[in-house]
PDB file of C-alpha atoms in Angstrom:
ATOM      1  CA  UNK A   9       3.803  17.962  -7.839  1.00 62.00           C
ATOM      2  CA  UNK A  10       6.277  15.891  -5.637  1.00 75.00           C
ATOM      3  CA  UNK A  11       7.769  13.261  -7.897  1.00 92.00           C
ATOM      4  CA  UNK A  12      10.819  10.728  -5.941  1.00 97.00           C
ATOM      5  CA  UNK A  13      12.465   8.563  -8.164  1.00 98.00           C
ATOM      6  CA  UNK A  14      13.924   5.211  -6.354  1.00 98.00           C
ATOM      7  CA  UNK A  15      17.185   3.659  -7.640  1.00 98.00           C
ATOM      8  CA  UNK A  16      18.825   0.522  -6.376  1.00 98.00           C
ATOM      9  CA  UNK A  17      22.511   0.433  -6.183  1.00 98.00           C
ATOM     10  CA  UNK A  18      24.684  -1.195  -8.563  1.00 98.00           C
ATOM     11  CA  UNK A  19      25.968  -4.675  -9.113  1.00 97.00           C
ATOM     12  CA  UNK A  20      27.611  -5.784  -5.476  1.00 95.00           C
ATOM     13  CA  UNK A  21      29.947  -8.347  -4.701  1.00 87.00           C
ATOM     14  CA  UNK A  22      27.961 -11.333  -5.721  1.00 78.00           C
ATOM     15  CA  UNK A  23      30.885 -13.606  -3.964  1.00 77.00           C
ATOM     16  CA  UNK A  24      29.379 -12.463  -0.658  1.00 71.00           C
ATOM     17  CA  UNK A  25      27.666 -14.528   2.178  1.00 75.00           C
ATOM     18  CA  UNK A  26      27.705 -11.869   4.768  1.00 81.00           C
ATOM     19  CA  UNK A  27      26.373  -7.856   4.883  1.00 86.00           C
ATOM     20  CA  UNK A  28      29.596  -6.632   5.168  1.00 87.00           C
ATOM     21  CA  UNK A  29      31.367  -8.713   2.317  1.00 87.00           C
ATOM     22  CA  UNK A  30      28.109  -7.447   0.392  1.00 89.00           C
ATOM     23  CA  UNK A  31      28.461  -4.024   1.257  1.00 93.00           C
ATOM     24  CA  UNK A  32      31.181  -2.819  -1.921  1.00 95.00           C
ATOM     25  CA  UNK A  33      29.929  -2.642  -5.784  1.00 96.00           C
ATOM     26  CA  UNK A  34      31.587  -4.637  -8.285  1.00 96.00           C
ATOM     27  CA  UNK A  35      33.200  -3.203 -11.664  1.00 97.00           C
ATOM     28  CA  UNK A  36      30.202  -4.080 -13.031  1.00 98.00           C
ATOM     29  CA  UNK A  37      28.270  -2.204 -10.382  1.00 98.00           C
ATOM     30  CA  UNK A  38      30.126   1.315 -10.894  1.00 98.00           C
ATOM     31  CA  UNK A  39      29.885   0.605 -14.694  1.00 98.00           C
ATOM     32  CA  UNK A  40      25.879   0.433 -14.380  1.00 98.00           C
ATOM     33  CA  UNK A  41      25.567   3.353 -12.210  1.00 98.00           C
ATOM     34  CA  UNK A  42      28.022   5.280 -14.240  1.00 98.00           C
ATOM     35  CA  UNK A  43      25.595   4.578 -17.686  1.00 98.00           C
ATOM     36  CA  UNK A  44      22.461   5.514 -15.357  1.00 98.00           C
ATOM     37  CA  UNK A  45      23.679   8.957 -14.723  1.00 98.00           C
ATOM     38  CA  UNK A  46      24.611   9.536 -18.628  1.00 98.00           C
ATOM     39  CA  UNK A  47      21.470   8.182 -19.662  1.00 98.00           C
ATOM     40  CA  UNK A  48      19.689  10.363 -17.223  1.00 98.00           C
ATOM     41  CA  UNK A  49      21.670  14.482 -18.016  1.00 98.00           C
ATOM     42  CA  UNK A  50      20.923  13.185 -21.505  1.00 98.00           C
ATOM     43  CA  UNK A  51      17.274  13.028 -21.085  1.00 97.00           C
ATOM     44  CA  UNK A  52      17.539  16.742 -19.377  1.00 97.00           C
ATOM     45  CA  UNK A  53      16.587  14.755 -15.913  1.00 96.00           C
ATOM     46  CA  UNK A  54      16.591  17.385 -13.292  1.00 96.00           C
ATOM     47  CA  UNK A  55      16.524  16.849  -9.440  1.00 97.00           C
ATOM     48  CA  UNK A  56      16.359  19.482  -6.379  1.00 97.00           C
ATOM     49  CA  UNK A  57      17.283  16.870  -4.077  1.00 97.00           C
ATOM     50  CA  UNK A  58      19.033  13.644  -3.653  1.00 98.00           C
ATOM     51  CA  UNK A  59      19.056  11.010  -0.443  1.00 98.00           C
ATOM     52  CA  UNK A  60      21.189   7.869  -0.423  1.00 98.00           C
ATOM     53  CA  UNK A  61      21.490   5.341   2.482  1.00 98.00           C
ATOM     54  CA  UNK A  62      24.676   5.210   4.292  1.00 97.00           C
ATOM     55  CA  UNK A  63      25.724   1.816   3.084  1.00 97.00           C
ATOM     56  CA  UNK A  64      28.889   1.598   1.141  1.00 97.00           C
ATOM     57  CA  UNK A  65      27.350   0.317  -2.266  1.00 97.00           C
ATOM     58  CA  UNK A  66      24.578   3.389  -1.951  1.00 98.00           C
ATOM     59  CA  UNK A  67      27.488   5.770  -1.580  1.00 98.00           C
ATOM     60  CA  UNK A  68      29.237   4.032  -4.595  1.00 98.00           C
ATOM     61  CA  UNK A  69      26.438   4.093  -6.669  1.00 98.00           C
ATOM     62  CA  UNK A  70      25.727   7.807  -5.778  1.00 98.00           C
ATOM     63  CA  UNK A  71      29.387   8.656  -6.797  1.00 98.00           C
ATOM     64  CA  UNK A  72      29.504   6.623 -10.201  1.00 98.00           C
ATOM     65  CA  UNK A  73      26.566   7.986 -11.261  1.00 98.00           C
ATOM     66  CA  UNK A  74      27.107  11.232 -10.565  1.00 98.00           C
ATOM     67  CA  UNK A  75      24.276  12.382  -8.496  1.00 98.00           C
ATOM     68  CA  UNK A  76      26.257  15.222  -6.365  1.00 98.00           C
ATOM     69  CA  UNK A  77      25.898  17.026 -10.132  1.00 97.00           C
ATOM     70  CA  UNK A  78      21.637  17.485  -9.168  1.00 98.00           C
ATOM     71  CA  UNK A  79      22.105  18.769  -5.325  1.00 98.00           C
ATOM     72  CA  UNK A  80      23.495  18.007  -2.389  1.00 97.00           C
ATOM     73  CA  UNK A  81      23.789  14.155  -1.325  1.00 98.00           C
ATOM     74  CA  UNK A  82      21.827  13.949   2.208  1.00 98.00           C
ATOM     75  CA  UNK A  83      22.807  10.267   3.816  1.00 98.00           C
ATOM     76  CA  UNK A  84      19.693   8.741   5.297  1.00 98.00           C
ATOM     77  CA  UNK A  85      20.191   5.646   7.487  1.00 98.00           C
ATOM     78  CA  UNK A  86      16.858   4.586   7.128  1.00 98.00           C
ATOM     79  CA  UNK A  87      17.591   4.549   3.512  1.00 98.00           C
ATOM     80  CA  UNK A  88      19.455   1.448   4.439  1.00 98.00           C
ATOM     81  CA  UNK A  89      18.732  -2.540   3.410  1.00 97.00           C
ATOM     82  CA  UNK A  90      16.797  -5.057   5.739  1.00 97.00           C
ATOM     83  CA  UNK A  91      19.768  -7.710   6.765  1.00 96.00           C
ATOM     84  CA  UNK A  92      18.679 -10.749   4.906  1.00 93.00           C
ATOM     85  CA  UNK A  93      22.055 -12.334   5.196  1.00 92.00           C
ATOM     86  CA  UNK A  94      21.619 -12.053   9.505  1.00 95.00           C
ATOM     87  CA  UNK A  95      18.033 -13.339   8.892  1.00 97.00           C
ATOM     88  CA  UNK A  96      19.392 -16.109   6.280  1.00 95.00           C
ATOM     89  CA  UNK A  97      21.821 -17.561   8.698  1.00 95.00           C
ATOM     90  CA  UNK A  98      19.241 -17.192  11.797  1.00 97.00           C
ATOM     91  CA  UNK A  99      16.742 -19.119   9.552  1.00 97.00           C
ATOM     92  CA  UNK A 100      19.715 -21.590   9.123  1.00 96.00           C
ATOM     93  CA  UNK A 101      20.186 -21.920  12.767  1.00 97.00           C
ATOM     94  CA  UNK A 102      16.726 -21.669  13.958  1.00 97.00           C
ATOM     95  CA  UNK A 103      14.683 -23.790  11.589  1.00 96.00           C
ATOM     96  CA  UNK A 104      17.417 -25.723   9.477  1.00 96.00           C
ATOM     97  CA  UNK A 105      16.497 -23.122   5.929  1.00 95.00           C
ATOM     98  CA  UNK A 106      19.612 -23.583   3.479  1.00 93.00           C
ATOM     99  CA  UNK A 107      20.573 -20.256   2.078  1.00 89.00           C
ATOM    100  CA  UNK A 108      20.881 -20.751  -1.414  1.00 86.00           C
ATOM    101  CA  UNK A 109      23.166 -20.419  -3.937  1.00 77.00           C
ATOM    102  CA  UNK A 110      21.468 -19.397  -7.040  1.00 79.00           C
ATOM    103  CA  UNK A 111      18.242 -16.914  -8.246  1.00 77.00           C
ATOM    104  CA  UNK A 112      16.003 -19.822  -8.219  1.00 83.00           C
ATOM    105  CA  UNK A 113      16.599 -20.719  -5.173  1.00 85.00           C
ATOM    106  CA  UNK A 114      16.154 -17.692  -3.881  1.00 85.00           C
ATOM    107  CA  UNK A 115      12.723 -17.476  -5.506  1.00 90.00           C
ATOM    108  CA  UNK A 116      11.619 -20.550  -2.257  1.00 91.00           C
ATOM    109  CA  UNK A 117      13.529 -18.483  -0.103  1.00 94.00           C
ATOM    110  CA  UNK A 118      12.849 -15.173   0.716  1.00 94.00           C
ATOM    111  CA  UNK A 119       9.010 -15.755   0.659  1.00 96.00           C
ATOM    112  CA  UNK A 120       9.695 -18.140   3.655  1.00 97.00           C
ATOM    113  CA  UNK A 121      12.193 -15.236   5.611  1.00 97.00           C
ATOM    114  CA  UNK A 122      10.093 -12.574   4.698  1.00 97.00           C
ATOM    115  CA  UNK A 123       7.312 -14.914   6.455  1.00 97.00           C
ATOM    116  CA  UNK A 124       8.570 -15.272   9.625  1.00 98.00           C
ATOM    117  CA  UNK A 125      10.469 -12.309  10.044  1.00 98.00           C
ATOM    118  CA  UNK A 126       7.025 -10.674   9.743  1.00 97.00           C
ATOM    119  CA  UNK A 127       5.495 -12.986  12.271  1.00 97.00           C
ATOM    120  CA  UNK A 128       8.052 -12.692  14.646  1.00 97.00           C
ATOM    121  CA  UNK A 129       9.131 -16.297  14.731  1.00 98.00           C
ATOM    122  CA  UNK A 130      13.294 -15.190  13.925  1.00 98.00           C
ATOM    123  CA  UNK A 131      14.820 -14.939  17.356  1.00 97.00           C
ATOM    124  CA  UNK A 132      17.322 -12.302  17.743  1.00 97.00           C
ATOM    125  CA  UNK A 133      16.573 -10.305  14.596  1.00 98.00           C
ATOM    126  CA  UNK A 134      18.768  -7.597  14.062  1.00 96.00           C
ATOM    127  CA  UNK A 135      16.004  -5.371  13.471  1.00 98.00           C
ATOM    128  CA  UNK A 136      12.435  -5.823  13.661  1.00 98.00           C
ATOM    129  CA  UNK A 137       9.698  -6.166  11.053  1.00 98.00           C
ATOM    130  CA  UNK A 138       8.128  -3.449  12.846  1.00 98.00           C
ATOM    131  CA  UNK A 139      11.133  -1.391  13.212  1.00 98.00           C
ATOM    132  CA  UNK A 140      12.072  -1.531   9.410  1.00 98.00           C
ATOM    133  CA  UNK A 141       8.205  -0.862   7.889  1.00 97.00           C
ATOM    134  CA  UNK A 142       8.023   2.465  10.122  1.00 98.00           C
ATOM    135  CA  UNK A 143      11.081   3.254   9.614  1.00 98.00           C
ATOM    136  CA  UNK A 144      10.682   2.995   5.330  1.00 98.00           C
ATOM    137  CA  UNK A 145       7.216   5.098   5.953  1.00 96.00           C
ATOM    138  CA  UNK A 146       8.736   7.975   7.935  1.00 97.00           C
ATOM    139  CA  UNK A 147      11.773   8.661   5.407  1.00 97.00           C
ATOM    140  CA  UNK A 148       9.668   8.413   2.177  1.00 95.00           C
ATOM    141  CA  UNK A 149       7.159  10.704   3.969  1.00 94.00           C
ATOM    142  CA  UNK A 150       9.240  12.882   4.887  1.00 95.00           C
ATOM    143  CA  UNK A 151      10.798  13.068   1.368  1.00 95.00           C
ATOM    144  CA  UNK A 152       7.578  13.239  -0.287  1.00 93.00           C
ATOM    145  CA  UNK A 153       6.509  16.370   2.013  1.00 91.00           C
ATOM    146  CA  UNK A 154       9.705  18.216   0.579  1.00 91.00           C
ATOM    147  CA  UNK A 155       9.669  20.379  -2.273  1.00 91.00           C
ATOM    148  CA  UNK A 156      11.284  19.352  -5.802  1.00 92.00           C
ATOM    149  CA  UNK A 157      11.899  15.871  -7.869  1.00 96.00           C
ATOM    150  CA  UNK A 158      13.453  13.879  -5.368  1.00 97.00           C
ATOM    151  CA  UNK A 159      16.415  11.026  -6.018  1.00 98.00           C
ATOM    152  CA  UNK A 160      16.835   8.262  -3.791  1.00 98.00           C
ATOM    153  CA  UNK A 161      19.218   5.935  -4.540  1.00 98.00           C
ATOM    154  CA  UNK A 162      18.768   2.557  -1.945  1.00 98.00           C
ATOM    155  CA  UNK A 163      18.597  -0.891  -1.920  1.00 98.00           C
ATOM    156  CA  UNK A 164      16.128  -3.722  -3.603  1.00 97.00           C
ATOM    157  CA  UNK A 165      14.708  -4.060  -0.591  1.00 96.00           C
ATOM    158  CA  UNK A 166      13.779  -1.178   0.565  1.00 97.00           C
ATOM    159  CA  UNK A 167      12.076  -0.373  -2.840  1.00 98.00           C
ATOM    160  CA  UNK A 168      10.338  -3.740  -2.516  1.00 97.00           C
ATOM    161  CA  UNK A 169       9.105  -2.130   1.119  1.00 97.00           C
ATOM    162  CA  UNK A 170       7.724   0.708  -0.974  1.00 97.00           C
ATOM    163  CA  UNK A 171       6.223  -1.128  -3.497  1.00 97.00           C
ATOM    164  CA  UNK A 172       4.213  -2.784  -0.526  1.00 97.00           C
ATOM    165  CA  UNK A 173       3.440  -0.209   1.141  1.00 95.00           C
ATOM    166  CA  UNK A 174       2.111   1.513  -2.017  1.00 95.00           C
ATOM    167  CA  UNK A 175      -0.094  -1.383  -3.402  1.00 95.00           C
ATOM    168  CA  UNK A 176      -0.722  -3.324  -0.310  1.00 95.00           C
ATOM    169  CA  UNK A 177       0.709  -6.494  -1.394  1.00 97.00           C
ATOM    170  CA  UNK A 178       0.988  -9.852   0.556  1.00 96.00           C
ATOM    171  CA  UNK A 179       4.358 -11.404   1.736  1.00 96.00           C
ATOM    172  CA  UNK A 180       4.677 -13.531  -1.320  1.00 95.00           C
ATOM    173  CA  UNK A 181       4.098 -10.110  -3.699  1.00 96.00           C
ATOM    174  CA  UNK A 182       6.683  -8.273  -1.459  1.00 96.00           C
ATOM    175  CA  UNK A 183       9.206 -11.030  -2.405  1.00 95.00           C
ATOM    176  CA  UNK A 184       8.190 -11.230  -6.059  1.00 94.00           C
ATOM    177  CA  UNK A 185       9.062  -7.299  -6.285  1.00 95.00           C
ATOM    178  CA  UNK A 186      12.275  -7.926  -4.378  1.00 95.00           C
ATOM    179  CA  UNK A 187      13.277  -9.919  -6.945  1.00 94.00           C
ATOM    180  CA  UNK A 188      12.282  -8.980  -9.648  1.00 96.00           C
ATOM    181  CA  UNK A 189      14.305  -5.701  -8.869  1.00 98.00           C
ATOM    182  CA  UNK A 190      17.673  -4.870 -10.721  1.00 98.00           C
ATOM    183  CA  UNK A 191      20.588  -3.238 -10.387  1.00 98.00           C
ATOM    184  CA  UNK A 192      20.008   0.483 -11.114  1.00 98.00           C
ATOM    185  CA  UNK A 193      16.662  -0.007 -11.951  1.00 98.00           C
ATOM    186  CA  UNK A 194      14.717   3.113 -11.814  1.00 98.00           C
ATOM    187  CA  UNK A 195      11.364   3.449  -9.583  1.00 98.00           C
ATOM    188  CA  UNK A 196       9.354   6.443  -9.665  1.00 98.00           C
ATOM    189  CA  UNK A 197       6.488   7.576  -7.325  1.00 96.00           C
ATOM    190  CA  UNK A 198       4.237  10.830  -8.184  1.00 92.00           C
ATOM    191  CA  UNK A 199       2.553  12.185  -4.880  1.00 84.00           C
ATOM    192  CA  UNK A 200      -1.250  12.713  -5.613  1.00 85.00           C
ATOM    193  CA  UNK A 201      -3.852  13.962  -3.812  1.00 79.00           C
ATOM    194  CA  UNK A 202      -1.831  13.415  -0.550  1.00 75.00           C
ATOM    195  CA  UNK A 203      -1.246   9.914  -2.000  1.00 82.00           C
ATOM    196  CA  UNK A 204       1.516   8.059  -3.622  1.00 85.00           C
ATOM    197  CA  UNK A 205       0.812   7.106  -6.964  1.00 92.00           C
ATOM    198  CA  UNK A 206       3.410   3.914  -8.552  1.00 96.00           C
ATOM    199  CA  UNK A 207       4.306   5.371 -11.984  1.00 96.00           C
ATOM    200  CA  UNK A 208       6.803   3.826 -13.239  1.00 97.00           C
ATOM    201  CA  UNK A 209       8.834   0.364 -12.061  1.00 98.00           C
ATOM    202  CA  UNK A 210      12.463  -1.224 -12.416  1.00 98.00           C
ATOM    203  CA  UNK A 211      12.998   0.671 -15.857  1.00 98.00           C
ATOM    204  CA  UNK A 212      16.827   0.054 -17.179  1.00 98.00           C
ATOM    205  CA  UNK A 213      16.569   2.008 -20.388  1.00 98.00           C
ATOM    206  CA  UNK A 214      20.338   2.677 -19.729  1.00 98.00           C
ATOM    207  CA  UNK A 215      20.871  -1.193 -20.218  1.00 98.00           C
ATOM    208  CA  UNK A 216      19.003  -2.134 -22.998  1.00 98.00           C
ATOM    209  CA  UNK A 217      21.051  -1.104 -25.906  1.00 98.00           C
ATOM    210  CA  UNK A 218      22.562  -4.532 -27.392  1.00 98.00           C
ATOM    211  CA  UNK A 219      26.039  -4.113 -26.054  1.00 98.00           C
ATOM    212  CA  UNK A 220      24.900  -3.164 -22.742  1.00 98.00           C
ATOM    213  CA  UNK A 221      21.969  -6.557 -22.032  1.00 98.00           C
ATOM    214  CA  UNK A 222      25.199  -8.639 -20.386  1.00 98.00           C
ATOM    215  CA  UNK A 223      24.593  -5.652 -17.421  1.00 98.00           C
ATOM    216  CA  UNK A 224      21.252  -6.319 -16.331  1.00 98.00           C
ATOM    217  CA  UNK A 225      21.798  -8.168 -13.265  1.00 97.00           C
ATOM    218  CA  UNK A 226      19.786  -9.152 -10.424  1.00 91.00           C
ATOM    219  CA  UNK A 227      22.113 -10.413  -7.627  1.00 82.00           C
TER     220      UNK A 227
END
């Protein structure tokens, strides 16, 4: 049975305010991803292929975890994260949004970017809503039609785009998944009956020993 497990890259550079200041992990970051890939050769995890995005932090991640040790790393560009900081600053420009600062805050916002990048109302978007859905739904189809447990290692999100796509969620539930999403959380998908089937969402049993809660990060 085809079985693609989603993880989201490591802790990035949280100082950021722009996609390429973004685009690097932390030391946090390569510590998570570096714990992931223990955690998972010491459950016997076993994977015939493995996809990243060609974004630096999804390369990072890839490296610190280890993931060349399962197969082959194939770089996927439309692996690769929506732009929310280009659509942030448009929604700055446009309609007077603040980007915020803090978690909460970005609880308000992305529900209202996620809005009207959907509705077409951002001029100049660096990429279509459009554009990115189809482009989500051809890669993970064309993963899932391969043979052998898949590992995709991506961005929030893109999982988030999944997540819709898999239980036909609203805006506002697309936004809730996005961030409720961790750093190296683990996603997995089992293809049934043609069909993707959710079974199993943002685990980090590789961060819940005692010494190891600090790591669980969001942003």
């Amino acid at each position: 049975m085809p079985h693609i497990t989603l993880v989201r890259h490591g802790q990035a550079n949280t100082e950021a305010r722009d996609e390429q200041s973004y685009d690097k992990l932390s030391p946090l970051g390569h510590q998570q991803a570096a714990w992931l890939g223990a955690h998972l050769r010491g459950n016997g995890e076993r994977f015939q292929r493995v996809y990243v995005g060609s974004m630096r932090r999804h390369r990072e991640t890839a490296e610190s975890l280890g993931a060349a040790e399962f197969a082959e790393i194939v770089e996927d560009p439309r692996l690769n994260e929506f732009a929310y900081f280009d659509l942030s600053r448009l929604m700055e420009e446009q309609f007077g949004l603040e980007v915020p600062s803090d978690r909460e805050g970005f609880v308000r916002h992305m529900p209202r970017v996620l809005r009207a990048w959907q509705e077409g109302e951002i001029q100049h978007v660096p990429e279509s809503y459009a554009d990115f859905d189809a482009r989500v739904k051809a890669a993970m189809a064309e993963i899932a039609s391969g043979e052998g447990r898949a590992l995709v290692v991506t961005s929030g999100g893109l999982i988030g785009a999944v997540l819709r796509q898999t239980l036909s969620l609203d805006v506002d539930g697309w936004a809730q998944m996005c961030l409720a999403i961790q750093n190296t959380s683990v996603h997995r998908w089992q293809m049934v009956l043609g069909k993707p089937l959710l079974a199993q969402f943002n685990s980090v049993a590789h961060l819940e020993a005692p010494d190891r809660q600090f790591a669980q990060t969001h942003l």
